Each structure stands twice: as C-alpha cells, then as structure tokens.
Coordinates of C-alpha atoms and ligand atoms in Angstrom, one line a residue:
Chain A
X1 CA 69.1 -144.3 -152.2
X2 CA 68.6 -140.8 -152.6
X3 CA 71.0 -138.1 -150.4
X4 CA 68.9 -136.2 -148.0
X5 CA 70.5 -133.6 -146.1
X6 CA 68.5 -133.3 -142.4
X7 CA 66.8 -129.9 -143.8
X8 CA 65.5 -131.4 -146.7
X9 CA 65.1 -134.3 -145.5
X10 CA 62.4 -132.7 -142.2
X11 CA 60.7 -130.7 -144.8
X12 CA 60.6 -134.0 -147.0
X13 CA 58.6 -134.7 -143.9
X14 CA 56.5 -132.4 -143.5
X15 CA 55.1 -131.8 -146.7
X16 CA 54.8 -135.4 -147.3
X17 CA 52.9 -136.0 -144.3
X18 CA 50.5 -132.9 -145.2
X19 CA 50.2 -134.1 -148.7
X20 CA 48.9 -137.3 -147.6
X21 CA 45.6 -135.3 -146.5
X22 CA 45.9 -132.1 -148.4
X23 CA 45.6 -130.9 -152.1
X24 CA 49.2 -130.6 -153.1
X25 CA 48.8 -127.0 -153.1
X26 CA 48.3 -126.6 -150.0
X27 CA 50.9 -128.9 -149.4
X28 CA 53.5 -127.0 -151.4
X29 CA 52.6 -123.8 -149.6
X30 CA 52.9 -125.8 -146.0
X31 CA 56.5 -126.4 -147.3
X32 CA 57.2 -123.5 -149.2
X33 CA 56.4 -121.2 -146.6
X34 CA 58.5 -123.3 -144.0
X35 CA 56.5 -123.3 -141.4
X36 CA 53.9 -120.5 -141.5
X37 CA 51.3 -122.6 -142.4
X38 CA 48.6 -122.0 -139.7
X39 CA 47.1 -124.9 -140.1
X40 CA 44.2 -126.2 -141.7
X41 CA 41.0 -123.2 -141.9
X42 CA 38.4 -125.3 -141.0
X43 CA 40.1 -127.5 -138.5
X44 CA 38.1 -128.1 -135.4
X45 CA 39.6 -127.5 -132.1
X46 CA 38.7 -127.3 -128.4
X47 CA 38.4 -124.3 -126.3
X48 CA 39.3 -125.7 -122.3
X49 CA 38.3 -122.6 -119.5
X50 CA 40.4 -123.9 -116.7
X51 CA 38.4 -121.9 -114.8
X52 CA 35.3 -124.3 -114.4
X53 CA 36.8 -127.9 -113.9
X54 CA 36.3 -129.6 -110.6
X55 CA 39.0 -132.3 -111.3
X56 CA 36.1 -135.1 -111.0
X57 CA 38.0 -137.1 -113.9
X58 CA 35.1 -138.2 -115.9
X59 CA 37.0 -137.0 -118.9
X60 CA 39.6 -139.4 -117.9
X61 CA 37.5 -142.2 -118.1
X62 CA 35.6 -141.5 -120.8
X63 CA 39.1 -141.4 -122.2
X64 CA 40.0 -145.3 -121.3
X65 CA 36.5 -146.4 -122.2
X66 CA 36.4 -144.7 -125.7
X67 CA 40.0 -145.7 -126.5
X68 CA 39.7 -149.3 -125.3
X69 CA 42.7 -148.7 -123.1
X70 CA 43.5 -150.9 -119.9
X71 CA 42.4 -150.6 -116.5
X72 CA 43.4 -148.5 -114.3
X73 CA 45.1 -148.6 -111.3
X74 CA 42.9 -146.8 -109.1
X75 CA 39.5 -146.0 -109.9
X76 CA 38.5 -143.5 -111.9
X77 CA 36.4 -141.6 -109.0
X78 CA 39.8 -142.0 -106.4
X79 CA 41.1 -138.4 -105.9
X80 CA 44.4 -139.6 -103.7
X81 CA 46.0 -139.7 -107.9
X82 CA 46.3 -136.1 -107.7
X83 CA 48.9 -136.7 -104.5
X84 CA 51.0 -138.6 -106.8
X85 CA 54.1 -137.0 -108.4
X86 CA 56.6 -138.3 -110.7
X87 CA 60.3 -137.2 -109.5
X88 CA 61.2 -134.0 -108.9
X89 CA 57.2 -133.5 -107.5
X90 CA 56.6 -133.1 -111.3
X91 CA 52.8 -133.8 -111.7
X92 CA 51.3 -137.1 -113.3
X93 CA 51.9 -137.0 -117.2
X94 CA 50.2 -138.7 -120.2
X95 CA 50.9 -142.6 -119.8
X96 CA 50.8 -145.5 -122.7
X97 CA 47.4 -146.4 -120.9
X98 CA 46.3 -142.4 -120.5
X99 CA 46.1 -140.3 -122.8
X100 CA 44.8 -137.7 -120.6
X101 CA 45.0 -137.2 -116.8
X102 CA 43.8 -134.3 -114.8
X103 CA 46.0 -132.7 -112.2
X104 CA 45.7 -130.4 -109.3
X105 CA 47.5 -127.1 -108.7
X106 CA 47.6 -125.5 -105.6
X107 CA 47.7 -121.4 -106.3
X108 CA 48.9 -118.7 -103.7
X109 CA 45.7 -116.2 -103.5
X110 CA 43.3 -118.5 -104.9
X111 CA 40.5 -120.2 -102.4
X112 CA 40.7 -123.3 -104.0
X113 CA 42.8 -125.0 -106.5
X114 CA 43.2 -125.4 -110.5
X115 CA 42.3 -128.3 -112.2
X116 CA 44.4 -128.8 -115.5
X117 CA 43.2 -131.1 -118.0
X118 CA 46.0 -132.4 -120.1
X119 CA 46.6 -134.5 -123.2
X120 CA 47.7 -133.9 -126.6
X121 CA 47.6 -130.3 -128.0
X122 CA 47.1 -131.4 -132.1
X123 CA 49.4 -128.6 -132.8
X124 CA 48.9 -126.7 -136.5
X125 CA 52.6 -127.7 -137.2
X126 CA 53.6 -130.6 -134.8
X127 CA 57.0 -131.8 -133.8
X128 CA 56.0 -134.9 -133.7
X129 CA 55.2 -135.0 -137.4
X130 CA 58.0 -133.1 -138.6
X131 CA 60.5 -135.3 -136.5
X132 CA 59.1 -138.5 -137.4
X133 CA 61.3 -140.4 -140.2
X134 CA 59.0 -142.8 -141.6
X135 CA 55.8 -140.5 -141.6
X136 CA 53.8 -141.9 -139.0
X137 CA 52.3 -139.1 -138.4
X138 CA 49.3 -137.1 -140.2
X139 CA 47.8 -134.1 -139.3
X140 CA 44.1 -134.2 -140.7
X141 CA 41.7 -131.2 -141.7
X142 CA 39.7 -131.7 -138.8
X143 CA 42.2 -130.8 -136.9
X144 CA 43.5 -134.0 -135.2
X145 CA 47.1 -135.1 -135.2
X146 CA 47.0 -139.2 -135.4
X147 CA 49.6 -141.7 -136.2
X148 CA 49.9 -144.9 -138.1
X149 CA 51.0 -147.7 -135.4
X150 CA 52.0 -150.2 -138.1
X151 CA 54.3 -147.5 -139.5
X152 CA 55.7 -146.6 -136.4
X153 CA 58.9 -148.1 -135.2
X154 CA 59.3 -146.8 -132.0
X155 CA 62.3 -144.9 -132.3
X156 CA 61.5 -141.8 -129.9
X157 CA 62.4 -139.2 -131.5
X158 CA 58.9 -137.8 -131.6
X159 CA 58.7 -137.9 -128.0
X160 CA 61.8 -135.8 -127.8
X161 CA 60.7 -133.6 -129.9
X162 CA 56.9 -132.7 -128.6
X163 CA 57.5 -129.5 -126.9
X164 CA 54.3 -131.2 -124.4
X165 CA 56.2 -134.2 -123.7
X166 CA 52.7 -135.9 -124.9
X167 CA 53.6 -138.9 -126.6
X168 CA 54.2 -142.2 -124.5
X169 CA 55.3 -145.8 -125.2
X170 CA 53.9 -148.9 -124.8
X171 CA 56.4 -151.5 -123.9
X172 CA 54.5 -154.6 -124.0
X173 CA 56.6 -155.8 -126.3
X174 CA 60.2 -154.1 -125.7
X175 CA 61.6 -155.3 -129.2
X176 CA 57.8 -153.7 -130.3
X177 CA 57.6 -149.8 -128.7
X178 CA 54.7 -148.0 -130.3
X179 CA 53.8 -144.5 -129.8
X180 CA 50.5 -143.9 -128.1
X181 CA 48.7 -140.5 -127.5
X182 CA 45.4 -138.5 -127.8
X183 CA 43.9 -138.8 -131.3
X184 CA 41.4 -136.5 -131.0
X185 CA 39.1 -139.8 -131.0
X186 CA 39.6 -139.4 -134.7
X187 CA 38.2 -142.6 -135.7
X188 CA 35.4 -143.2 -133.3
X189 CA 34.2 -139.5 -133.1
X190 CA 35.8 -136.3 -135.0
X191 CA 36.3 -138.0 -138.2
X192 CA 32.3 -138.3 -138.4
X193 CA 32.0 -134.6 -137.1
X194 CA 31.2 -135.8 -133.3
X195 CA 33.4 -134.5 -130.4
X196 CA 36.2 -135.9 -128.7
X197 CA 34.3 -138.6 -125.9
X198 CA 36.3 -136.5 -122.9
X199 CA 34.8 -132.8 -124.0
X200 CA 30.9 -134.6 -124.2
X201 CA 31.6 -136.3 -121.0
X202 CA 32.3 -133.2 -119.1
X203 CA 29.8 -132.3 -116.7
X204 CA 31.2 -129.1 -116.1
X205 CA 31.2 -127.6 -119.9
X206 CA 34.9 -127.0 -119.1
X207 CA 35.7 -128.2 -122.8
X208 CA 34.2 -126.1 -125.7
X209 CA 34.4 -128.1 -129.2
X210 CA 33.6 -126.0 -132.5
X211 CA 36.2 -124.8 -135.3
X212 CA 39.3 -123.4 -133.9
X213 CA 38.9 -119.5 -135.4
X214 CA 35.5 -119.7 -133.7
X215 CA 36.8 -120.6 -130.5
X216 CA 39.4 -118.1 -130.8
X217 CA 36.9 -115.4 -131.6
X218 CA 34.8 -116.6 -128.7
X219 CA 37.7 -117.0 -126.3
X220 CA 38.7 -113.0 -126.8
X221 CA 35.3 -112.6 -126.1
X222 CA 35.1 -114.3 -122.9
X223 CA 37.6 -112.6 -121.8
X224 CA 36.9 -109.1 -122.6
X225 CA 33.5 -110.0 -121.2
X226 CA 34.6 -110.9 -117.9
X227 CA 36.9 -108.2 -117.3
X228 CA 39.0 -109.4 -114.2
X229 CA 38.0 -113.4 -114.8
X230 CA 40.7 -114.3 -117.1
X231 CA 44.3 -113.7 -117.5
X232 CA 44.7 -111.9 -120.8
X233 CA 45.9 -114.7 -122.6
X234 CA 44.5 -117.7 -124.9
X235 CA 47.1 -120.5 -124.8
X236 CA 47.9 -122.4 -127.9
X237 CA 46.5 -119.4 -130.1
X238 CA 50.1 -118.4 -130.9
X239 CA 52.3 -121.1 -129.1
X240 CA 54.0 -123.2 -131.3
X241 CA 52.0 -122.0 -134.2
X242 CA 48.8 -122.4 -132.6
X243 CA 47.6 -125.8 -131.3
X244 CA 43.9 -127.0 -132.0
X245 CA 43.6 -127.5 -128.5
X246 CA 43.6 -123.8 -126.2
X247 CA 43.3 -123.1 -122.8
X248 CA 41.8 -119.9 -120.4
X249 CA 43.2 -119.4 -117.0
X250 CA 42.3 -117.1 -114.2
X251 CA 46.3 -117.7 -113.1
X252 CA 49.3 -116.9 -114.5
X253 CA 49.9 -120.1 -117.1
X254 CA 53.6 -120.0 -115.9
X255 CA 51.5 -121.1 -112.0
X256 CA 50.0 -124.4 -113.4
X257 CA 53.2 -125.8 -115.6
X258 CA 52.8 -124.5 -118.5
X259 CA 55.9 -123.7 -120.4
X260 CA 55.5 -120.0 -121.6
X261 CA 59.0 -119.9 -122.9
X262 CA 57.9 -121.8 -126.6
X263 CA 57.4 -118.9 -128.6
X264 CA 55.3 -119.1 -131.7
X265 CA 57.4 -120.5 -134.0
X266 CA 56.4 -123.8 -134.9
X267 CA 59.1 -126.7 -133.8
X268 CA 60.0 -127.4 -137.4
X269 CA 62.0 -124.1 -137.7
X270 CA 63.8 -125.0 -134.4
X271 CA 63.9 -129.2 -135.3
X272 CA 67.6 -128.5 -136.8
X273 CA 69.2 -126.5 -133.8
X274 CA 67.1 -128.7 -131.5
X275 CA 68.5 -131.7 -132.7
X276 CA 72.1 -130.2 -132.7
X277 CA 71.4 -129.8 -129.0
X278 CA 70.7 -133.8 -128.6
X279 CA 73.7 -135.0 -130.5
X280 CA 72.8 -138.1 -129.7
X281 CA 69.9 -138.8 -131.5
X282 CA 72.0 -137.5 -134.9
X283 CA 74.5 -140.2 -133.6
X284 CA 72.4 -143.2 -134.1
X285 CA 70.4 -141.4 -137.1
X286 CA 72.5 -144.1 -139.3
X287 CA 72.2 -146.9 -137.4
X288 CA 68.3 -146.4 -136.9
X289 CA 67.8 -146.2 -140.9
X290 CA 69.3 -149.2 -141.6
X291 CA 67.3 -150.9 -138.3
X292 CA 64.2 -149.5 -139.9
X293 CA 64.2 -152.3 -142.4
X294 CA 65.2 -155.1 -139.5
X295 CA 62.6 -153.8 -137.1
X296 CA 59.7 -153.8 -139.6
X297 CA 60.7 -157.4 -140.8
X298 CA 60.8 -158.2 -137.0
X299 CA 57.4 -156.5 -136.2
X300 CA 55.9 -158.4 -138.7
X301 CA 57.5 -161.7 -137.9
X302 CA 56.8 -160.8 -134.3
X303 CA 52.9 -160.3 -135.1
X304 CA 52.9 -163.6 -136.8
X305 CA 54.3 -165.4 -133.4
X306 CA 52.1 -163.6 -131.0
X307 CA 49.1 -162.5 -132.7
X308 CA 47.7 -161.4 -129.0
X309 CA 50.1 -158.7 -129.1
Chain B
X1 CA 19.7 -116.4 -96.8
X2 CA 21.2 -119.5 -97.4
X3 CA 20.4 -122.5 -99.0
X4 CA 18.4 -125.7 -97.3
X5 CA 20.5 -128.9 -97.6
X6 CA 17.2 -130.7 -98.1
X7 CA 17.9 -134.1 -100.1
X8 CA 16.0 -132.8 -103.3
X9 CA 18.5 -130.2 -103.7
X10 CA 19.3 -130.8 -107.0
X11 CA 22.3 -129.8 -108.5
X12 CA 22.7 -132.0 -111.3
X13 CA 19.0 -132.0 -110.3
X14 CA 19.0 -129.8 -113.3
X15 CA 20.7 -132.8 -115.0
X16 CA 17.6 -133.5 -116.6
X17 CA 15.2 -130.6 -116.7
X18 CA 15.1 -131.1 -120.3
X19 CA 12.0 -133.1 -119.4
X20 CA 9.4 -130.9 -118.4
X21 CA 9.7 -129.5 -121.8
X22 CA 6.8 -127.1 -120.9
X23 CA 7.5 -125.8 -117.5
X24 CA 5.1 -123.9 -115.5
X25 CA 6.6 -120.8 -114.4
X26 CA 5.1 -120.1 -111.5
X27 CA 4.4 -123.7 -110.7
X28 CA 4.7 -123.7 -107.0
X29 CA 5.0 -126.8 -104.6
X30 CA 6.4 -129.0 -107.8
X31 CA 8.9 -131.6 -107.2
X32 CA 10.8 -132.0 -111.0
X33 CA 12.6 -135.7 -112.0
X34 CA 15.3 -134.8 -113.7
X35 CA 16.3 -137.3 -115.4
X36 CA 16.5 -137.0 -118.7
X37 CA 20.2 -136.8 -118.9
X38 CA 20.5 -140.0 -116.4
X39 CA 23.6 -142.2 -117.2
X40 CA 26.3 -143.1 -115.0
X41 CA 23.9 -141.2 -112.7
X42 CA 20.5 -141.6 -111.7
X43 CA 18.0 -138.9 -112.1
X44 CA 17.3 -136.4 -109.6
X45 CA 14.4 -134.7 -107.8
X46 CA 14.5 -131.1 -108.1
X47 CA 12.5 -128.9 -105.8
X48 CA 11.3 -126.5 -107.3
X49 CA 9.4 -124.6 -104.5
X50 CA 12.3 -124.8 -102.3
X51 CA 14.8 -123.3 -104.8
X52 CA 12.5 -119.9 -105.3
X53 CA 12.4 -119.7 -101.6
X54 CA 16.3 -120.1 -101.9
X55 CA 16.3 -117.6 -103.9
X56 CA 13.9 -115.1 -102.4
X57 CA 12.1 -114.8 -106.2
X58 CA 14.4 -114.0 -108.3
X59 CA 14.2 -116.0 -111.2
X60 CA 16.7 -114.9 -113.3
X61 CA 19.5 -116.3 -110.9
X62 CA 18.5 -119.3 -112.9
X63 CA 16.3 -118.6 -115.7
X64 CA 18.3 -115.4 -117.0
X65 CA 16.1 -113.1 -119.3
X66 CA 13.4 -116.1 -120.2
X67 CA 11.4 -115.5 -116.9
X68 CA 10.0 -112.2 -117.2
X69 CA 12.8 -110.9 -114.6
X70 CA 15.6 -108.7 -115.6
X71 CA 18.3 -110.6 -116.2
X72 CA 21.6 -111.1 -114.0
X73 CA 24.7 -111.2 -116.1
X74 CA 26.1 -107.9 -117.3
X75 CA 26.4 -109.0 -121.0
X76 CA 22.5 -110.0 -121.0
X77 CA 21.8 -106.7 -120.0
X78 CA 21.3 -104.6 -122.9
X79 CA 19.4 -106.9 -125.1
X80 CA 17.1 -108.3 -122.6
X81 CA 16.4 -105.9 -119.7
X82 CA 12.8 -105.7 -120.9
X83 CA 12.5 -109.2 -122.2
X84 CA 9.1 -110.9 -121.1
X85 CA 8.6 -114.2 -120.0
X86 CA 9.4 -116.7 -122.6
X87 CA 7.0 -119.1 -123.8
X88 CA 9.2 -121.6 -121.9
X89 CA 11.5 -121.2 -119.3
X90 CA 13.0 -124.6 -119.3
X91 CA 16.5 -125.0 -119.3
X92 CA 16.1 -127.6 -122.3
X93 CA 14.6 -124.6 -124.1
X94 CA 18.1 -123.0 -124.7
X95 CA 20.1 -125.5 -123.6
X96 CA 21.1 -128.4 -125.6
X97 CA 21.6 -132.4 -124.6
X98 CA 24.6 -132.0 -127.2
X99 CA 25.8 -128.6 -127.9
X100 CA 28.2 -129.8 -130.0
X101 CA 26.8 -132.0 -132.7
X102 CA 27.4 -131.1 -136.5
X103 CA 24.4 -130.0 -136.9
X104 CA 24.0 -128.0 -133.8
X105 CA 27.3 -126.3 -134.6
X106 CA 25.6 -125.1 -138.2
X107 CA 22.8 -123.6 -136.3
X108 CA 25.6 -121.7 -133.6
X109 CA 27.4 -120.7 -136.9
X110 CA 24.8 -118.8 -138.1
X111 CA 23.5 -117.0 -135.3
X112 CA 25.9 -113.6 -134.9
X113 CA 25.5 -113.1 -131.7
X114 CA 28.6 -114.4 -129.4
X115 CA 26.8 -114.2 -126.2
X116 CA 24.0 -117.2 -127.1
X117 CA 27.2 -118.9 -128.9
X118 CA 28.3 -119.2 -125.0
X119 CA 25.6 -120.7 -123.8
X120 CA 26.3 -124.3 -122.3
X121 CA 24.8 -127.1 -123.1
X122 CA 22.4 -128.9 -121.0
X123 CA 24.4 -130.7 -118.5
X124 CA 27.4 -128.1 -118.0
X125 CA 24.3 -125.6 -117.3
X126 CA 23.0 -127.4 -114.6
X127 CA 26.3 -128.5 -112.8
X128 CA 27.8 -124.6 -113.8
X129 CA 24.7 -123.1 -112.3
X130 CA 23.6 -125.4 -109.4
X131 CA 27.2 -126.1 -108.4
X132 CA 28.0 -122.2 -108.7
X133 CA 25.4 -121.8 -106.0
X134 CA 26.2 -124.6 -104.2
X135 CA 29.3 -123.9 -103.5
X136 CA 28.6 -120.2 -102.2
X137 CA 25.6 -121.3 -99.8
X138 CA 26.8 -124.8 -98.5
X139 CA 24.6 -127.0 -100.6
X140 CA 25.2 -130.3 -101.5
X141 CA 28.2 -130.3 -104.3
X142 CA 29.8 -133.6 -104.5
X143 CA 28.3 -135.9 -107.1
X144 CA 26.1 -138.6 -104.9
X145 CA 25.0 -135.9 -102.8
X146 CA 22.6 -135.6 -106.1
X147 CA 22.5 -138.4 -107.8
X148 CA 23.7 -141.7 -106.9
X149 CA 26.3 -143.4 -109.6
X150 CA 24.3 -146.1 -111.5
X151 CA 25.4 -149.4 -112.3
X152 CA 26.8 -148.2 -115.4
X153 CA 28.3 -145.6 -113.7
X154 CA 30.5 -147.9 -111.8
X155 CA 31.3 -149.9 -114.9
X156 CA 32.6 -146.7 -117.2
X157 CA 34.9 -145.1 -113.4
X158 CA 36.4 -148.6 -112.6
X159 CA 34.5 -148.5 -109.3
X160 CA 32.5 -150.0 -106.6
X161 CA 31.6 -153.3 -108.3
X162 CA 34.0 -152.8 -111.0
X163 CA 37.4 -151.4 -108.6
X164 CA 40.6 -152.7 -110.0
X165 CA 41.8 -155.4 -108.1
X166 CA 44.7 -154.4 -105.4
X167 CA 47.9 -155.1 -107.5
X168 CA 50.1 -158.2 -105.7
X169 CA 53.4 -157.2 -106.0
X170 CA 55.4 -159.8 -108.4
X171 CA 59.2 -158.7 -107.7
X172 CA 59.0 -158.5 -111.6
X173 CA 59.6 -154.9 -112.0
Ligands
SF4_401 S1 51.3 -131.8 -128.6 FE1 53.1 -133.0 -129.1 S2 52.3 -135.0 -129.7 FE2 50.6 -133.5 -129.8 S3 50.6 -132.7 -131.9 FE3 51.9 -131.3 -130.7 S4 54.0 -132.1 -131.0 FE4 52.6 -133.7 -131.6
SF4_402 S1 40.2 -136.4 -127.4 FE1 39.7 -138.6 -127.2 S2 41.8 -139.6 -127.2 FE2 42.1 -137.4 -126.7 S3 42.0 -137.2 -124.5 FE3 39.9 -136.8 -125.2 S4 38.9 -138.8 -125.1 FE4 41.1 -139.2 -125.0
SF4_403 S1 35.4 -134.0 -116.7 FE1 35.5 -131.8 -116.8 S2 35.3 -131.0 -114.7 FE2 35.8 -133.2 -114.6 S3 38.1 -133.2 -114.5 FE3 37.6 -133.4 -116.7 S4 37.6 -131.3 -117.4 FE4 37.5 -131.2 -115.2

C-alpha cells in the first residue's frame, strides 16, 4: 500500500471527496488552494432569523416524518423538552433519532426568550469530510453535506472533528455504529431543487431557502434595514469557511451557545494540530486501518444475519 | 384600542386567505374561511369586519402599500407612499403557498429589488403578521386558539391519538 503521511493523506481526502461531485478542476483548486475553496457558487443554503421562531417544533417533526426516523419520546407539541438538559445544563443536542431539535434560551434584557433551531450547518469545507478516512462523506453542489452509510465504519472521528458537535451515532447494532445527521433532505427534497421539509414546515418563515450568496446579500440587507433589530453579524458567513446554513440574532451569538471562538479558517487547515491535541485518536489510527477491512467483512456478514437491521 | 378575543380571531386565520383570490376591499361584515393552507390544521374563520375595527382603518397594518393607504414599514416608504389600491389586496396576491420552489426562486432572481425578495411566503405572513399583533394586544396566539390540529396533524407531532406510549422502564440500560 501506498505511504501516506496524515497531510497528504487529509488532503487525499478532501479532494477526493470533492472530486466525486466536482469537475476535477475544481477539485484540484479545492486542494490546491488548501482550504480556500468557498465552496460551491451556486450552492443553496438557508438563511434562519432567530429572531422570529416561537420554538413550536413543527420543524422538528417535519424532521422525523421526512427522514423516516423513530418515535419520539415525547410528542412533538410537549414543550417540558426544552427543561431538559444534558450534564453540565448543556442544552438538548442532535440525537441518532434527531437531526434537529429546537432549544430555548433565556436572555437578560429580552421580554421573552430565543428559540435556536439547530442541526447540521453543511459547512463549505467540513470537518467531517476532511476527517473521514474512508470518504464517507460528500459535499454536493447544492450545497448539502451527506454521507454514504454503507461506507461508513463508525469510527468517530468525524464527530470529533465537527466543530458543531452535529454528527450522532446509532447504536442499534454496537459492532454496526453509523453516523447519522442532517442531510439537507438531499434525496427526498434538495437534490430535485425542493427545500429542506423543516424550512417549508415553518409556520413562522423563520427559515429562508434560496442560494447561499443571495441569502448573504439579503441577510446584510435585513440588517442594515432594521437598524437596531439585528446584531451586526451573519453567522456561518465567515465561520469555518462559511457554512450553507446562517443564522441572524437580535442577541449576542456568544448568549445562545454559539461558539464565536472558530475563526474562519476552515477545519482542514487546523485537522493536523487538532488531531495532535487528541493523541489518542493518532494512537489507534493503525489499528482502525487494519479493522477497516474486518469491520466491512463484518457489516456485511452482519447484514446477511439480520437483514432487519 | 385593543384587540377583541372573539373566537374568529384569526391568526393563522390568514393561513388560508389565499382563497378569496379576489378580495373585496372594503368588504364589510365578511367572515373569510381560510383554509386554503389547512393541514395539520383546520381552516379558520377570519373576521374581517372585526379586524378593521381592530385596527381603527388602517389598512396597511396588514395590507402594506396594496390598499390604497400609505404604507407602514420604513423600507416601503419611498416606492410606495403614493401607491393606489391594488387590483387585489389579498395576501395570496404577493404572497406565495411555496416561496421557495425552483421556479419561484427564478422569478425572486430576477426581480432586483431586495425589499419584495423579503417578502414571506403565505403562511409565515399570516402567523408573522397576525401573531405580531397578537402578541402586542392579547389575542389569541397559541395554535388551537385558531385552528384546531386535524387528524393528520396529530399523526405528523406524535400526539393526541398518536402520543408515544409511556416508556416502561426495563432495567436494560
Ligand atoms: S456542521 Fe459538522 S457535520 Fe455538518 S458539515 Fe460541518 S463539520 Fe460536517
Ligand atoms: S434539512 Fe431535512 S434532515 Fe436537515 S434538519 Fe431539516 S428536515 Fe431534518
Ligand atoms: S418550526 Fe419554525 S417557529 Fe417553530 S420551532 Fe421550528 S424554526 Fe421555530
């Protein structure tokens, strides 16, 4: 087999991933450049004004329905969820069976409180792509960041990577983790030029869909139209190398968890010194490419045996 | 002034004005079904009569520049402070049942002007609008103070009929 240092071997990454959907041009340039590629020009993205949402959780159902995912614990119309905190009064997070949840901030100054939709950001440049050894990840024009379940092996390291902690793990089968996230509703919706199911279900408007330099341009704009509405900032513009997915706040972003410490480099020029800092991972590097091979021969017996699962 | 709590209060009343595609303006005394956008909701009656009380006449609260009333928002202002009635001041007029199909996103391309490229679609401008108000007068603003959840409804929130079942604990865990 071929020697691949780690650089080489995350740009390897990268670039292959992108060239699975791109012209190789593009692709060389996405690698080339190391990092500055911006994204796709036409990709499609969704503008969320945290400004109007109620936190009445249709989006979260429309969510489960369109993504076949199991039922929940508590219906979708119970509000007690947003009482509910993970240790450390850390808020609900993105499960295995929800890809999206909606939680509730209660902000000094402000007469009542913030509703933060949350899922997947489909970043231009995403760790979880770069990170992922056996390219399970694709990042498609339109935008959406998706993954290949049969490819995935269910080694992690994209969930330590994601600077969103979005991706989960479903453990229905603990010799058979798969990642699961937000897809954009790729298959079922943006893929035929229809919006995600949570943004149409919306009965507030909270979630604008439309191509992500429109919603830029149109972002700026609501803000400079609504001098004293907005805080002057459009997250995910920048962050990370922009994400396709970009929030409006009338409260400090810092106020309603999110991390404004992620500068706008993507991940990728970080994964290196990141990684260094989970030595860890680099640790069992070895031992997870030779249990590549076992697992896959394993899933696929594994399939065979239980063909429910 | 304040707004009545009557039961036709409508705020996703509006849910469905795209049904009286031609709506008379000054058309006093009429009782609207919205329901064109009924789903997981059903329909709701909109009062028309009592809403322009509600709002001592001024249409634009609601209707913007389209009702031969000077417009409201700051940004509509220089275009449209002499803008006559429209041929129809329905909310379906302007606002779409889905703002955010391919080709309605073609159309939005086109048209250079930002401020229309803002403009909600049909159900986030009823619940933006009536819910706006709502909330600053006291009317009704939680959702089956409007419109009761259908059937379907129930079905796609895992609720009423279709609640998960109470977990019994195993000791598997
Ligand atoms: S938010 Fe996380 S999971 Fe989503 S694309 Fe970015 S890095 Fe990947
Ligand atoms: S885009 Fe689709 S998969 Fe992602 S949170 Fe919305 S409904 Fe769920
Ligand atoms: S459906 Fe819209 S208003 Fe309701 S919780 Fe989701 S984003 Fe907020």
């Amino acid at each position: 087999m071929k020697k691949l240092n780690r650089r080489n071997f995350i740009k390897g990454s990268l670039a292959g991933g992108i060239a699975t959907v791109a012209a190789s041009g593009k692709a060389k340039k996405a690698s080339a450049a190391g990092g500055d590629f911006g994204g796709y020009p036409e990709s499609m993205g969704v503008l969320v004004d945290m400004t109007k949402c109620i936190g009445c959780r249709t989006c979260e159902a429309a969510c489960n329905k369109e993504q076949g995912l199991p039922e929940p614990d508590k219906p979708f119309d119970d509000y007690s969820v947003f009482d509910e905190h993970r240790h450390g009064g850390l808020p609900r997070r993105t499960t295995e069976k929800a890809y999206t949840v909606v939680n509730r901030y209660n902000v000094e100054g402000r007469d009542h409180p913030l509703f933060r939709k949350f899922q997947c950001n489909h970043c231009n440049e995403p760790a979880c792509l770069t990170s992922c050894f056996v390219n399970a990840y694709t990042k498609t024009p339109e935008g959406a960041v998706i993954y290949n379940p049969k490819v995935c092996v269910g080694c992690r390291t994209c969930m330590v990577a994601c600077p969103f902690y979005v991706p989960a793990y479903s453990f229905t089968s603990a010799i058979n983790p798969v990642v699961k996230k937000c897809i954009m509703c790729y298959d079922t919706r943006l893929k035929f030029g229809r919006p995600p199911a949570c943004v149409e279900s919306c009965p507030q408007g909270v979630m604008t869909f439309g191509k992500r330099k429109d919603l830029i341009a149109l972002a700026h704009q609501k803000i400079e139209g609504n001098p004293g509405k907005y805080v002057d900032h459009l997250y995910g513009e920048h962050e990370v190398g922009g994400t396709s997915w970009m929030y409006l706040s009338d409260v400090p972003f810092d106020k309603i968890g999110f991390d404004m410490h992620l500068g706008k480099e993507p991940i990728i020029s970080y994964v290196k010194d990141f990684l260094a800092m989970v030595p860890m991972v680099l640790c069992i590097w070895p031992a997870l490419f030779t249990g590549f091979h076992l697992l896959s021969t394993r899933k696929q017996a594994n399939k065979e045996e239980s063909p429910k699962a | 002034m304040g707004l009545k709590t009557g039961k036709q209060v409508g705020l996703a009343a509006l849910i469905a004005m795209a049904a009286p595609l031609v709506l008379p303006f000054s058309a006093n005394g009429e009782v609207f079904e919205l329901s064109s956008l009924a789903n997981l909701y059903e329909g709701v009656s909109f009062d028309h009569d009592m809403h322009i009380e509600a709002v001592a006449d001024d249409c634009s609260l609601c209707h913007h520049h389209t009702a031969g009333t000077p417009p409201e928002e700051p940004t509509c202002i220089p275009c449209h402070k002499n803008s006559p009635e429209a041929d129809s001041p329905a909310c379906s007029s302007c606002h779409l049942i889905e703002p955010f199909s391919s080709a309605n996103l073609a159309i939005s391309e086109e048209n250079p002007l930002l401020h229309h490229k803002m403009k909600p679609g049909l159900k986030a401008a009823f619940h933006q609008n009536c819910m706006g108000c709502h909330q600053e007068t006291g009317g009704p603003v939680g959702c089956q103070d409007c419109h009761a959840m259908t059937e379907k409804g129930e079905k796609f929130y895992n609720t009423g009929q279709y609640a998960p079942k109470p977990r019994t604990e195993t000791g598997h865990h």
